[in-house]
Amino acid sequence: MGNVVVVGSQWGDEGKGKIVDWLSERADVVVRFQGGHNAGHTLVIDGVSYKLSLLPSGVVRPGKLAIIGNGVVVDPHALVAEIERLGQQGVEVTPQNLRIAENATLILSLHRELDGLREDAASNSGTKIGTTRRGIGPAYEDKVGRRAIRMLDLANKETLPAKIDRLLTHHNALRRGLGQPEVSHETIFEELTAVSDMLVPFIEPVWRLLDQMKRKGKRILFEGAQGTLLDIDHGTYPFVTSSNTVAGQAAAGSGMGPGAVGYVLGITKAYTTRVGEGPFPTEQDNEVGQFLGEKGHEFGTVTGRQRRCGWFDAVLVRQAVAANGITGIALTKLDVLDGLDEIKVCIGYELDGKRIDYLPASQGAQARVVPVYETLEGWKDTTVGARHWGDLPAQAVKYVRQIEELIEAPVALLSTSPEREDTILVQDPFHD
Ligand code: GDP
Ligand code: IMO
Ligand code: MG
């Protein structure tokens, strides 16, 4: 019995939070390994909704250990706010149930500002990414540039000033170039020391803790954020996020070896959505898109932006199956398709008159591909809240089977509403 990694197989918002919450009953530890509070995960438990951004979705279950791994970028103020918000909902987050990697990178206010400044400037030239403006990209740039301030620096007020100076040498030069006022050393020092007492007790060498967990035979659930098409390498570059979102990152972003990754569960929406700019071959900017958006409540948890909607793209999901080594998928939001007369599925592309079965890496080609569709019969009966395979209408079963065949991976879980328990288990990822 191995560990399980959950990843998004499309452009994010596939329902990872719901599935991680459901699966975490079977796990001892839930680990985030990349991204930051650009993620927005909604869980619904007995009618009560919980919105998580930075905290692993397992945190709402008593007795589970939640871990923020080194691959995550942490906005300390956003984290404190999220912990307080959950506290008001009766979920206590303390160093007993949350540990944060000492070597995780921090997001500061200057990263958030830079993200916004760049997006505003790009809006005028038509090159914006449509980021969440949370400072994710600029914080990862500083990490790779070897000048980032990390969680452990909060615990050391003697060495912190030199690190702030080093960071500001870079950022103030950048800001001067953008015509922005410089940021003072004091501003950053105060920003960090305001939260350090609260956060230092959570800090830990997480790789060591996970090694101990592994030796004790504990079950580890890795929770990915975003999705494969937003991966910095494998996504629709440059319209991507700034981290690797694929399953391989679970090991590097938590400090465990690749052997720790057992079952890879790809969370897959029964249609496709995307927030922000970038290519989207099966987008339906028409009444179909409107139907999916309204019925699926496709509004971003983080920014409230309307998500773009379209048909299921089997080409992209099959690509995600390969890039992640997906063992099985959790198919979500099947219920949103209830009532459609017919449902289209993209089975290939045409590019400049030639048929292809993958999404090319070039931005130009990605904008030019034309989807080739197969049309399936819809169903009139409801699937909302179905908890048994036998409760599904025959046409819905046919749709699911067709997806399995096209993406070359089996359905392990099927989700039929936002509620935790409205989930059909086909194959248990922890007992594969
Ligand atoms: P994540 O970012 O992948 O965790 O997904 P989000 O939470 O951002 O978006 C998924 C949305 O769909 C949330 O509002 C969920 O409550 C909801 N959801 C999840 N699974 C289902 C499902 O099977 N059916 C319906 N109707 N909604 C679902
Ligand atoms: P979850 O975990 C959907 C998108 C943004 C933008 C691009 C870059 O909820 O699935 P960033 O702020 O990361 O630099 O933005 O990535 N994006 C997401 N889209 N779901 C997410 O997370 C996303 N996180 C980032 O909309 O297009
Ligand atoms: Mg989301």
GROMACS .gro file of C-alpha atoms and ligand atoms in nm:
model
  488
    1MET     CA    1   0.000   0.000   0.000
    2GLY     CA    2   0.157   0.327  -0.114
    3ASN     CA    3   0.097   0.694  -0.072
    4VAL     CA    4  -0.137   0.892  -0.296
    5VAL     CA    5  -0.069   1.209  -0.493
    6VAL     CA    6  -0.363   1.419  -0.606
    7VAL     CA    7  -0.307   1.649  -0.905
    8GLY     CA    8  -0.528   1.856  -1.131
    9SER     CA    9  -0.537   1.720  -1.487
   10GLN     CA   10  -0.675   2.034  -1.656
   11TRP     CA   11  -0.646   2.409  -1.580
   12GLY     CA   12  -0.721   2.390  -1.206
   13ASP     CA   13  -1.051   2.401  -1.015
   14GLU     CA   14  -1.124   2.038  -1.100
   15GLY     CA   15  -1.252   1.971  -0.747
   16LYS     CA   16  -0.921   1.869  -0.588
   17GLY     CA   17  -1.024   2.010  -0.249
   18LYS     CA   18  -1.340   1.799  -0.231
   19ILE     CA   19  -1.156   1.481  -0.329
   20VAL     CA   20  -0.858   1.543  -0.099
   21ASP     CA   21  -1.100   1.602   0.189
   22TRP     CA   22  -1.285   1.278   0.106
   23LEU     CA   23  -0.963   1.077   0.071
   24SER     CA   24  -0.801   1.224   0.382
   25GLU     CA   25  -1.021   1.000   0.597
   26ARG     CA   26  -0.790   0.719   0.480
   27ALA     CA   27  -0.465   0.917   0.530
   28ASP     CA   28  -0.260   1.016   0.836
   29VAL     CA   29  -0.083   1.314   0.680
   30VAL     CA   30  -0.186   1.560   0.406
   31VAL     CA   31   0.096   1.756   0.238
   32ARG     CA   32   0.088   2.057   0.005
   33PHE     CA   33   0.396   2.057  -0.219
   34GLN     CA   34   0.370   2.358  -0.456
   35GLY     CA   35   0.178   2.676  -0.530
   36GLY     CA   36   0.046   2.909  -0.266
   37HIS     CA   37  -0.270   3.103  -0.193
   38ASN     CA   38  -0.341   3.133  -0.565
   39ALA     CA   39  -0.520   2.802  -0.502
   40GLY     CA   40  -0.881   2.808  -0.390
   41HIS     CA   41  -1.037   2.484  -0.272
   42THR     CA   42  -1.398   2.456  -0.158
   43LEU     CA   43  -1.511   2.169   0.064
   44VAL     CA   44  -1.872   2.113   0.160
   45ILE     CA   45  -1.931   1.899   0.468
   46ASP     CA   46  -2.290   1.846   0.584
   47GLY     CA   47  -2.397   2.164   0.410
   48VAL     CA   48  -2.118   2.377   0.563
   49SER     CA   49  -1.872   2.527   0.316
   50TYR     CA   50  -1.500   2.565   0.394
   51LYS     CA   51  -1.273   2.766   0.165
   52LEU     CA   52  -0.903   2.686   0.177
   53SER     CA   53  -0.615   2.846  -0.011
   54LEU     CA   54  -0.287   2.769   0.159
   55LEU     CA   55  -0.382   2.510   0.417
   56PRO     CA   56  -0.395   2.147   0.305
   57SER     CA   57  -0.755   2.030   0.268
   58GLY     CA   58  -0.698   1.757   0.530
   59VAL     CA   59  -0.681   2.021   0.802
   60VAL     CA   60  -1.057   2.015   0.860
   61ARG     CA   61  -1.047   1.651   0.979
   62PRO     CA   62  -0.963   1.603   1.346
   63GLY     CA   63  -0.658   1.384   1.411
   64LYS     CA   64  -0.489   1.442   1.075
   65LEU     CA   65  -0.155   1.616   1.036
   66ALA     CA   66  -0.141   1.889   0.770
   67ILE     CA   67   0.195   1.987   0.622
   68ILE     CA   68   0.300   2.282   0.407
   69GLY     CA   69   0.605   2.156   0.219
   70ASN     CA   70   0.916   2.341   0.102
   71GLY     CA   71   0.781   2.370  -0.254
   72VAL     CA   72   0.500   2.602  -0.140
   73VAL     CA   73   0.530   2.983  -0.140
   74VAL     CA   74   0.379   3.114   0.184
   75ASP     CA   75   0.228   3.459   0.234
   76PRO     CA   76   0.253   3.475   0.614
   77HIS     CA   77  -0.026   3.730   0.654
   78ALA     CA   78  -0.260   3.533   0.427
   79LEU     CA   79  -0.178   3.222   0.629
   80VAL     CA   80  -0.257   3.388   0.962
   81ALA     CA   81  -0.584   3.521   0.817
   82GLU     CA   82  -0.680   3.175   0.688
   83ILE     CA   83  -0.603   3.013   1.024
   84GLU     CA   84  -0.820   3.275   1.196
   85ARG     CA   85  -1.103   3.233   0.946
   86LEU     CA   86  -1.108   2.858   0.996
   87GLY     CA   87  -1.098   2.909   1.373
   88GLN     CA   88  -1.422   3.108   1.343
   89GLN     CA   89  -1.573   2.804   1.168
   90GLY     CA   90  -1.469   2.580   1.456
   91VAL     CA   91  -1.157   2.428   1.294
   92GLU     CA   92  -0.860   2.479   1.528
   93VAL     CA   93  -0.527   2.502   1.348
   94THR     CA   94  -0.235   2.472   1.590
   95PRO     CA   95   0.123   2.336   1.576
   96GLN     CA   96  -0.040   2.004   1.679
   97ASN     CA   97  -0.211   1.965   1.341
   98LEU     CA   98  -0.012   2.192   1.108
   99ARG     CA   99   0.363   2.192   1.036
  100ILE     CA  100   0.537   2.423   0.787
  101ALA     CA  101   0.869   2.351   0.616
  102GLU     CA  102   1.146   2.573   0.750
  103ASN     CA  103   1.280   2.608   0.396
  104ALA     CA  104   0.953   2.722   0.236
  105THR     CA  105   0.979   3.058   0.056
  106LEU     CA  106   0.785   3.361   0.180
  107ILE     CA  107   0.563   3.588  -0.029
  108LEU     CA  108   0.594   3.952   0.081
  109SER     CA  109   0.380   4.257   0.004
  110LEU     CA  110   0.638   4.367  -0.255
  111HIS     CA  111   0.578   4.044  -0.449
  112ARG     CA  112   0.204   4.103  -0.453
  113GLU     CA  113   0.255   4.462  -0.567
  114LEU     CA  114   0.495   4.359  -0.842
  115ASP     CA  115   0.250   4.094  -0.966
  116GLY     CA  116  -0.023   4.360  -0.989
  117LEU     CA  117   0.204   4.622  -1.148
  118ARG     CA  118   0.312   4.381  -1.420
  119GLU     CA  119  -0.042   4.268  -1.490
  120ASP     CA  120  -0.163   4.629  -1.513
  121ALA     CA  121   0.120   4.721  -1.748
  122ALA     CA  122   0.054   4.411  -1.960
  123SER     CA  123  -0.318   4.489  -1.984
  124ASN     CA  124  -0.230   4.791  -2.193
  125SER     CA  125  -0.018   4.586  -2.430
  126GLY     CA  126  -0.254   4.285  -2.441
  127THR     CA  127   0.003   4.045  -2.293
  128LYS     CA  128  -0.131   3.988  -1.944
  129ILE     CA  129  -0.143   3.639  -1.794
  130GLY     CA  130  -0.450   3.698  -1.579
  131THR     CA  131  -0.269   3.595  -1.260
  132THR     CA  132  -0.439   3.586  -0.923
  133ARG     CA  133  -0.220   3.888  -0.828
  134ARG     CA  134  -0.110   3.709  -0.513
  135GLY     CA  135   0.263   3.752  -0.579
  136ILE     CA  136   0.317   3.387  -0.665
  137GLY     CA  137   0.538   3.443  -0.973
  138PRO     CA  138   0.763   3.712  -0.820
  139ALA     CA  139   0.815   3.502  -0.504
  140TYR     CA  140   0.923   3.196  -0.705
  141GLU     CA  141   1.155   3.421  -0.909
  142ASP     CA  142   1.330   3.527  -0.587
  143LYS     CA  143   1.355   3.165  -0.474
  144VAL     CA  144   1.526   3.062  -0.797
  145GLY     CA  145   1.730   3.385  -0.786
  146ARG     CA  146   1.864   3.271  -0.445
  147ARG     CA  147   1.763   3.585  -0.259
  148ALA     CA  148   1.431   3.475  -0.104
  149ILE     CA  149   1.338   3.511   0.261
  150ARG     CA  150   1.225   3.178   0.399
  151MET     CA  151   1.014   3.057   0.691
  152LEU     CA  152   1.318   2.989   0.909
  153ASP     CA  153   1.432   3.352   0.872
  154LEU     CA  154   1.128   3.453   1.080
  155ALA     CA  155   1.293   3.279   1.375
  156ASN     CA  156   1.622   3.463   1.349
  157LYS     CA  157   1.602   3.838   1.399
  158GLU     CA  158   1.984   3.870   1.390
  159THR     CA  159   2.027   3.739   1.036
  160LEU     CA  160   1.698   3.872   0.897
  161PRO     CA  161   1.816   4.236   0.834
  162ALA     CA  162   2.096   4.130   0.596
  163LYS     CA  163   1.854   3.910   0.404
  164ILE     CA  164   1.605   4.195   0.373
  165ASP     CA  165   1.880   4.426   0.244
  166ARG     CA  166   1.987   4.173  -0.016
  167LEU     CA  167   1.630   4.130  -0.136
  168LEU     CA  168   1.567   4.505  -0.146
  169THR     CA  169   1.880   4.573  -0.353
  170HIS     CA  170   1.714   4.368  -0.626
  171HIS     CA  171   1.356   4.487  -0.578
  172ASN     CA  172   1.426   4.855  -0.538
  173ALA     CA  173   1.626   4.858  -0.862
  174LEU     CA  174   1.329   4.690  -1.029
  175ARG     CA  175   1.086   4.934  -0.870
  176ARG     CA  176   1.288   5.238  -0.977
  177GLY     CA  177   1.273   5.105  -1.332
  178LEU     CA  178   0.895   5.073  -1.305
  179GLY     CA  179   0.869   5.429  -1.169
  180GLN     CA  180   0.760   5.304  -0.826
  181PRO     CA  181   0.873   5.436  -0.486
  182GLU     CA  182   1.138   5.227  -0.311
  183VAL     CA  183   1.040   5.000  -0.022
  184SER     CA  184   1.217   5.065   0.308
  185HIS     CA  185   1.399   4.806   0.514
  186GLU     CA  186   1.176   4.893   0.812
  187THR     CA  187   0.857   4.823   0.618
  188ILE     CA  188   0.964   4.466   0.539
  189PHE     CA  189   1.116   4.406   0.882
  190GLU     CA  190   0.791   4.512   1.051
  191GLU     CA  191   0.580   4.316   0.805
  192LEU     CA  192   0.769   3.999   0.898
  193THR     CA  193   0.812   4.051   1.272
  194ALA     CA  194   0.437   4.124   1.303
  195VAL     CA  195   0.362   3.757   1.229
  196SER     CA  196   0.680   3.581   1.339
  197ASP     CA  197   0.571   3.499   1.698
  198MET     CA  198   0.252   3.347   1.566
  199LEU     CA  199   0.417   3.136   1.292
  200VAL     CA  200   0.754   3.027   1.436
  201PRO     CA  201   0.595   2.748   1.645
  202PHE     CA  202   0.475   2.581   1.323
  203ILE     CA  203   0.821   2.562   1.160
  204GLU     CA  204   0.996   2.227   1.122
  205PRO     CA  205   1.240   2.034   0.901
  206VAL     CA  206   0.949   1.872   0.721
  207TRP     CA  207   1.162   1.627   0.521
  208ARG     CA  208   1.267   1.473   0.854
  209LEU     CA  209   0.915   1.456   0.990
  210LEU     CA  210   0.797   1.288   0.669
  211ASP     CA  211   1.084   1.040   0.687
  212GLN     CA  212   0.973   0.947   1.040
  213MET     CA  213   0.614   0.913   0.920
  214LYS     CA  214   0.725   0.687   0.638
  215ARG     CA  215   0.921   0.465   0.879
  216LYS     CA  216   0.614   0.436   1.101
  217GLY     CA  217   0.408   0.322   0.802
  218LYS     CA  218   0.185   0.631   0.806
  219ARG     CA  219  -0.023   0.699   0.497
  220ILE     CA  220   0.066   1.019   0.319
  221LEU     CA  221  -0.166   1.211   0.086
  222PHE     CA  222   0.002   1.474  -0.131
  223GLU     CA  223  -0.229   1.757  -0.236
  224GLY     CA  224  -0.146   1.933  -0.561
  225ALA     CA  225  -0.279   2.277  -0.646
  226GLN     CA  226  -0.358   2.424  -0.990
  227GLY     CA  227  -0.349   2.177  -1.280
  228THR     CA  228  -0.123   2.016  -1.540
  229LEU     CA  229  -0.203   2.272  -1.811
  230LEU     CA  230  -0.087   2.543  -1.568
  231ASP     CA  231   0.246   2.367  -1.499
  232ILE     CA  232   0.547   2.591  -1.567
  233ASP     CA  233   0.699   2.327  -1.800
  234HIS     CA  234   0.406   2.121  -1.924
  235GLY     CA  235   0.135   2.386  -1.938
  236THR     CA  236   0.022   2.644  -2.193
  237TYR     CA  237   0.331   2.863  -2.141
  238PRO     CA  238   0.345   3.158  -2.076
  239PHE     CA  239  -0.017   3.138  -1.956
  240VAL     CA  240   0.076   2.918  -1.660
  241THR     CA  241   0.156   2.946  -1.293
  242SER     CA  242   0.517   2.963  -1.172
  243SER     CA  243   0.555   2.614  -1.025
  244ASN     CA  244   0.561   2.253  -1.139
  245THR     CA  245   0.215   2.123  -1.067
  246VAL     CA  246   0.275   1.767  -1.190
  247ALA     CA  247   0.299   1.464  -0.961
  248GLY     CA  248   0.679   1.448  -0.979
  249GLN     CA  249   0.689   1.771  -0.780
  250ALA     CA  250   0.530   1.597  -0.480
  251ALA     CA  251   0.868   1.443  -0.397
  252ALA     CA  252   1.084   1.752  -0.451
  253GLY     CA  253   0.834   1.988  -0.293
  254SER     CA  254   0.813   1.792   0.031
  255GLY     CA  255   1.159   1.641   0.068
  256MET     CA  256   1.073   1.279   0.001
  257GLY     CA  257   1.223   1.061  -0.271
  258PRO     CA  258   1.030   0.966  -0.585
  259GLY     CA  259   0.957   0.625  -0.431
  260ALA     CA  260   0.717   0.797  -0.190
  261VAL     CA  261   0.481   0.862  -0.476
  262GLY     CA  262   0.254   0.560  -0.518
  263TYR     CA  263  -0.087   0.607  -0.674
  264VAL     CA  264  -0.129   0.924  -0.883
  265LEU     CA  265  -0.490   1.038  -0.882
  266GLY     CA  266  -0.573   1.294  -1.151
  267ILE     CA  267  -0.871   1.509  -1.063
  268THR     CA  268  -1.068   1.564  -1.381
  269LYS     CA  269  -1.377   1.774  -1.442
  270ALA     CA  270  -1.639   1.617  -1.671
  271TYR     CA  271  -1.607   1.930  -1.889
  272THR     CA  272  -1.333   2.196  -1.903
  273THR     CA  273  -1.281   2.534  -1.736
  274ARG     CA  274  -1.004   2.790  -1.725
  275VAL     CA  275  -0.955   3.119  -1.535
  276GLY     CA  276  -0.733   3.391  -1.676
  277GLU     CA  277  -0.586   3.430  -2.023
  278GLY     CA  278  -0.444   3.172  -2.262
  279PRO     CA  279  -0.544   2.913  -2.521
  280PHE     CA  280  -0.849   2.695  -2.460
  281PRO     CA  281  -0.933   2.490  -2.772
  282THR     CA  282  -1.273   2.358  -2.658
  283GLU     CA  283  -1.396   2.687  -2.507
  284GLN     CA  284  -1.766   2.752  -2.569
  285ASP     CA  285  -1.819   3.126  -2.571
  286ASN     CA  286  -2.192   3.070  -2.629
  287GLU     CA  287  -2.504   2.930  -2.460
  288VAL     CA  288  -2.330   2.595  -2.389
  289GLY     CA  289  -2.053   2.776  -2.198
  290GLN     CA  290  -2.316   2.979  -2.018
  291PHE     CA  291  -2.510   2.664  -1.924
  292LEU     CA  292  -2.197   2.499  -1.781
  293GLY     CA  293  -2.087   2.815  -1.599
  294GLU     CA  294  -2.424   2.874  -1.437
  295LYS     CA  295  -2.498   2.513  -1.350
  296GLY     CA  296  -2.142   2.447  -1.233
  297HIS     CA  297  -2.117   2.776  -1.038
  298GLU     CA  298  -1.796   2.845  -1.223
  299PHE     CA  299  -1.668   3.147  -1.036
  300GLY     CA  300  -1.316   3.153  -0.890
  301THR     CA  301  -1.285   3.102  -0.514
  302VAL     CA  302  -0.980   3.329  -0.494
  303THR     CA  303  -1.060   3.619  -0.725
  304GLY     CA  304  -1.434   3.576  -0.791
  305ARG     CA  305  -1.360   3.585  -1.165
  306GLN     CA  306  -1.594   3.403  -1.400
  307ARG     CA  307  -1.431   3.083  -1.528
  308ARG     CA  308  -1.428   3.020  -1.902
  309CYS     CA  309  -1.614   2.696  -1.984
  310GLY     CA  310  -1.605   2.439  -2.263
  311TRP     CA  311  -1.639   2.074  -2.363
  312PHE     CA  312  -1.425   1.793  -2.223
  313ASP     CA  313  -1.089   1.780  -2.398
  314ALA     CA  314  -0.965   1.420  -2.401
  315VAL     CA  315  -0.646   1.521  -2.583
  316LEU     CA  316  -0.535   1.740  -2.294
  317VAL     CA  317  -0.632   1.494  -2.022
  318ARG     CA  318  -0.454   1.209  -2.200
  319GLN     CA  319  -0.148   1.435  -2.211
  320ALA     CA  320  -0.188   1.494  -1.836
  321VAL     CA  321  -0.213   1.118  -1.778
  322ALA     CA  322   0.130   1.085  -1.939
  323ALA     CA  323   0.297   1.390  -1.780
  324ASN     CA  324   0.189   1.290  -1.429
  325GLY     CA  325   0.192   0.913  -1.460
  326ILE     CA  326  -0.174   0.915  -1.358
  327THR     CA  327  -0.290   0.576  -1.225
  328GLY     CA  328  -0.659   0.664  -1.215
  329ILE     CA  329  -0.882   0.969  -1.220
  330ALA     CA  330  -1.151   1.118  -0.999
  331LEU     CA  331  -1.416   1.244  -1.239
  332THR     CA  332  -1.600   1.541  -1.088
  333LYS     CA  333  -1.907   1.751  -1.167
  334LEU     CA  334  -2.071   1.488  -1.387
  335ASP     CA  335  -2.402   1.623  -1.250
  336VAL     CA  336  -2.344   1.956  -1.425
  337LEU     CA  337  -2.399   1.782  -1.760
  338ASP     CA  338  -2.748   1.657  -1.658
  339GLY     CA  339  -3.016   1.775  -1.897
  340LEU     CA  340  -2.805   1.835  -2.208
  341ASP     CA  341  -2.943   1.678  -2.528
  342GLU     CA  342  -2.597   1.601  -2.657
  343ILE     CA  343  -2.247   1.627  -2.518
  344LYS     CA  344  -1.933   1.683  -2.720
  345VAL     CA  345  -1.589   1.547  -2.640
  346CYS     CA  346  -1.271   1.661  -2.813
  347ILE     CA  347  -1.087   1.356  -2.948
  348GLY     CA  348  -0.812   1.521  -3.154
  349TYR     CA  349  -0.704   1.848  -3.315
  350GLU     CA  350  -0.650   1.979  -3.660
  351LEU     CA  351  -0.347   2.199  -3.703
  352ASP     CA  352  -0.294   2.367  -4.038
  353GLY     CA  353  -0.495   2.096  -4.211
  354LYS     CA  354  -0.320   1.803  -4.036
  355ARG     CA  355  -0.473   1.580  -3.770
  356ILE     CA  356  -0.271   1.564  -3.443
  357ASP     CA  357  -0.337   1.389  -3.110
  358TYR     CA  358  -0.152   1.620  -2.868
  359LEU     CA  359  -0.124   1.990  -2.785
  360PRO     CA  360   0.195   2.131  -2.937
  361ALA     CA  361   0.418   2.344  -2.711
  362SER     CA  362   0.431   2.652  -2.930
  363GLN     CA  363   0.205   2.940  -2.836
  364GLY     CA  364   0.117   3.005  -3.199
  365ALA     CA  365   0.019   2.645  -3.267
  366GLN     CA  366  -0.182   2.629  -2.943
  367ALA     CA  367  -0.386   2.925  -3.061
  368ARG     CA  368  -0.444   2.765  -3.403
  369VAL     CA  369  -0.550   2.410  -3.313
  370VAL     CA  370  -0.910   2.331  -3.404
  371PRO     CA  371  -1.079   2.062  -3.195
  372VAL     CA  372  -1.225   1.752  -3.358
  373TYR     CA  373  -1.535   1.642  -3.168
  374GLU     CA  374  -1.726   1.324  -3.110
  375THR     CA  375  -2.089   1.374  -3.009
  376LEU     CA  376  -2.249   1.161  -2.738
  377GLU     CA  377  -2.611   1.138  -2.635
  378GLY     CA  378  -2.695   1.329  -2.316
  379TRP     CA  379  -2.926   1.216  -2.035
  380LYS     CA  380  -3.239   1.364  -1.880
  381ASP     CA  381  -3.236   1.190  -1.541
  382THR     CA  382  -3.047   1.349  -1.257
  383THR     CA  383  -2.710   1.230  -1.134
  384VAL     CA  384  -2.697   1.487  -0.852
  385GLY     CA  385  -2.597   1.321  -0.528
  386ALA     CA  386  -2.567   0.971  -0.678
  387ARG     CA  387  -2.367   0.748  -0.441
  388HIS     CA  388  -2.380   0.421  -0.629
  389TRP     CA  389  -2.277   0.333  -0.981
  390GLY     CA  390  -2.616   0.169  -1.032
  391ASP     CA  391  -2.791   0.504  -0.970
  392LEU     CA  392  -2.641   0.656  -1.285
  393PRO     CA  393  -2.845   0.683  -1.607
  394ALA     CA  394  -2.719   0.452  -1.884
  395GLN     CA  395  -2.603   0.742  -2.101
  396ALA     CA  396  -2.401   0.889  -1.814
  397VAL     CA  397  -2.227   0.554  -1.767
  398LYS     CA  398  -2.155   0.549  -2.139
  399TYR     CA  399  -2.003   0.899  -2.119
  400VAL     CA  400  -1.778   0.794  -1.830
  401ARG     CA  401  -1.669   0.476  -2.012
  402GLN     CA  402  -1.593   0.674  -2.327
  403ILE     CA  403  -1.375   0.918  -2.131
  404GLU     CA  404  -1.183   0.628  -1.974
  405GLU     CA  405  -1.112   0.485  -2.315
  406LEU     CA  406  -1.005   0.816  -2.468
  407ILE     CA  407  -0.771   0.923  -2.187
  408GLU     CA  408  -0.640   0.570  -2.129
  409ALA     CA  409  -0.692   0.575  -1.753
  410PRO     CA  410  -0.966   0.430  -1.533
  411VAL     CA  411  -1.212   0.622  -1.316
  412ALA     CA  412  -1.129   0.553  -0.951
  413LEU     CA  413  -1.375   0.801  -0.800
  414LEU     CA  414  -1.680   0.978  -0.931
  415SER     CA  415  -1.817   1.295  -0.775
  416THR     CA  416  -2.181   1.395  -0.816
  417SER     CA  417  -2.218   1.708  -0.602
  418PRO     CA  418  -2.006   1.944  -0.388
  419GLU     CA  419  -2.098   1.743  -0.072
  420ARG     CA  420  -1.824   1.526   0.074
  421GLU     CA  421  -2.027   1.205   0.078
  422ASP     CA  422  -2.176   1.240  -0.272
  423THR     CA  423  -1.886   1.039  -0.406
  424ILE     CA  424  -1.876   0.697  -0.573
  425LEU     CA  425  -1.574   0.481  -0.499
  426VAL     CA  426  -1.475   0.254  -0.786
  427GLN     CA  427  -1.114   0.175  -0.694
  428ASP     CA  428  -0.953   0.281  -0.363
  429PRO     CA  429  -0.628   0.467  -0.441
  430PHE     CA  430  -0.486   0.371  -0.100
  431HIS     CA  431  -0.551   0.002  -0.166
  432ASP     CA  432  -0.453  -0.023  -0.530
  433GDP     P1  433  -1.011   2.285  -0.670
  433GDP     O1  434  -0.940   2.414  -0.687
  433GDP     O2  435  -0.964   2.181  -0.767
  433GDP     O3  436  -1.012   2.236  -0.529
  433GDP     O4  437  -1.162   2.312  -0.710
  433GDP     P2  438  -1.251   2.436  -0.658
  433GDP     O5  439  -1.292   2.409  -0.517
  433GDP     O6  440  -1.186   2.566  -0.687
  433GDP     O7  441  -1.372   2.427  -0.758
  433GDP     C1  442  -1.456   2.316  -0.764
  433GDP     C2  443  -1.599   2.360  -0.728
  433GDP     O8  444  -1.689   2.260  -0.765
  433GDP     C3  445  -1.618   2.381  -0.579
  433GDP     O9  446  -1.710   2.483  -0.559
  433GDP     C4  447  -1.674   2.248  -0.532
  433GDP    O10  448  -1.756   2.260  -0.417
  433GDP     C5  449  -1.755   2.206  -0.651
  433GDP     N1  450  -1.763   2.062  -0.675
  433GDP     C6  451  -1.670   1.966  -0.652
  433GDP     N2  452  -1.713   1.846  -0.696
  433GDP     C7  453  -1.835   1.867  -0.749
  433GDP     C8  454  -1.931   1.782  -0.813
  433GDP    O11  455  -1.909   1.663  -0.834
  433GDP     N3  456  -2.046   1.842  -0.856
  433GDP     C9  457  -2.072   1.973  -0.840
  433GDP     N4  458  -2.187   2.022  -0.885
  433GDP     N5  459  -1.984   2.055  -0.779
  433GDP    C10  460  -1.867   2.003  -0.736
  434IMO     P1  461  -0.662   2.570  -0.781
  434IMO     O1  462  -0.565   2.504  -0.688
  434IMO     C1  463  -0.732   2.783  -1.153
  434IMO     C2  464  -0.417   3.056  -1.286
  434IMO     C3  465  -0.449   3.203  -1.287
  434IMO     C4  466  -0.365   3.247  -1.404
  434IMO     C5  467  -0.240   3.160  -1.393
  434IMO     C6  468  -0.122   3.228  -1.322
  434IMO     O2  469  -0.778   2.634  -0.714
  434IMO     O3  470  -0.701   2.477  -0.891
  434IMO     P2  471  -0.072   3.286  -1.068
  434IMO     O4  472  -0.143   3.374  -0.971
  434IMO     O5  473  -0.058   3.145  -1.023
  434IMO     O6  474   0.061   3.343  -1.114
  434IMO     O7  475  -0.166   3.285  -1.199
  434IMO     O8  476  -0.279   3.047  -1.317
  434IMO     N1  477  -0.438   2.987  -1.157
  434IMO     C7  478  -0.540   2.905  -1.132
  434IMO     N2  479  -0.647   2.872  -1.207
  434IMO     N3  480  -0.714   2.725  -1.032
  434IMO     C8  481  -0.607   2.756  -0.957
  434IMO     O9  482  -0.577   2.691  -0.843
  434IMO     C9  483  -0.515   2.852  -1.004
  434IMO     N4  484  -0.401   2.905  -0.955
  434IMO    C10  485  -0.354   2.986  -1.051
  434IMO    O10  486  -0.586   3.227  -1.308
  434IMO    O11  487  -0.429   3.212  -1.525
  435MG      MG  488  -0.979   2.617  -0.716
   0.00000   0.00000   0.00000
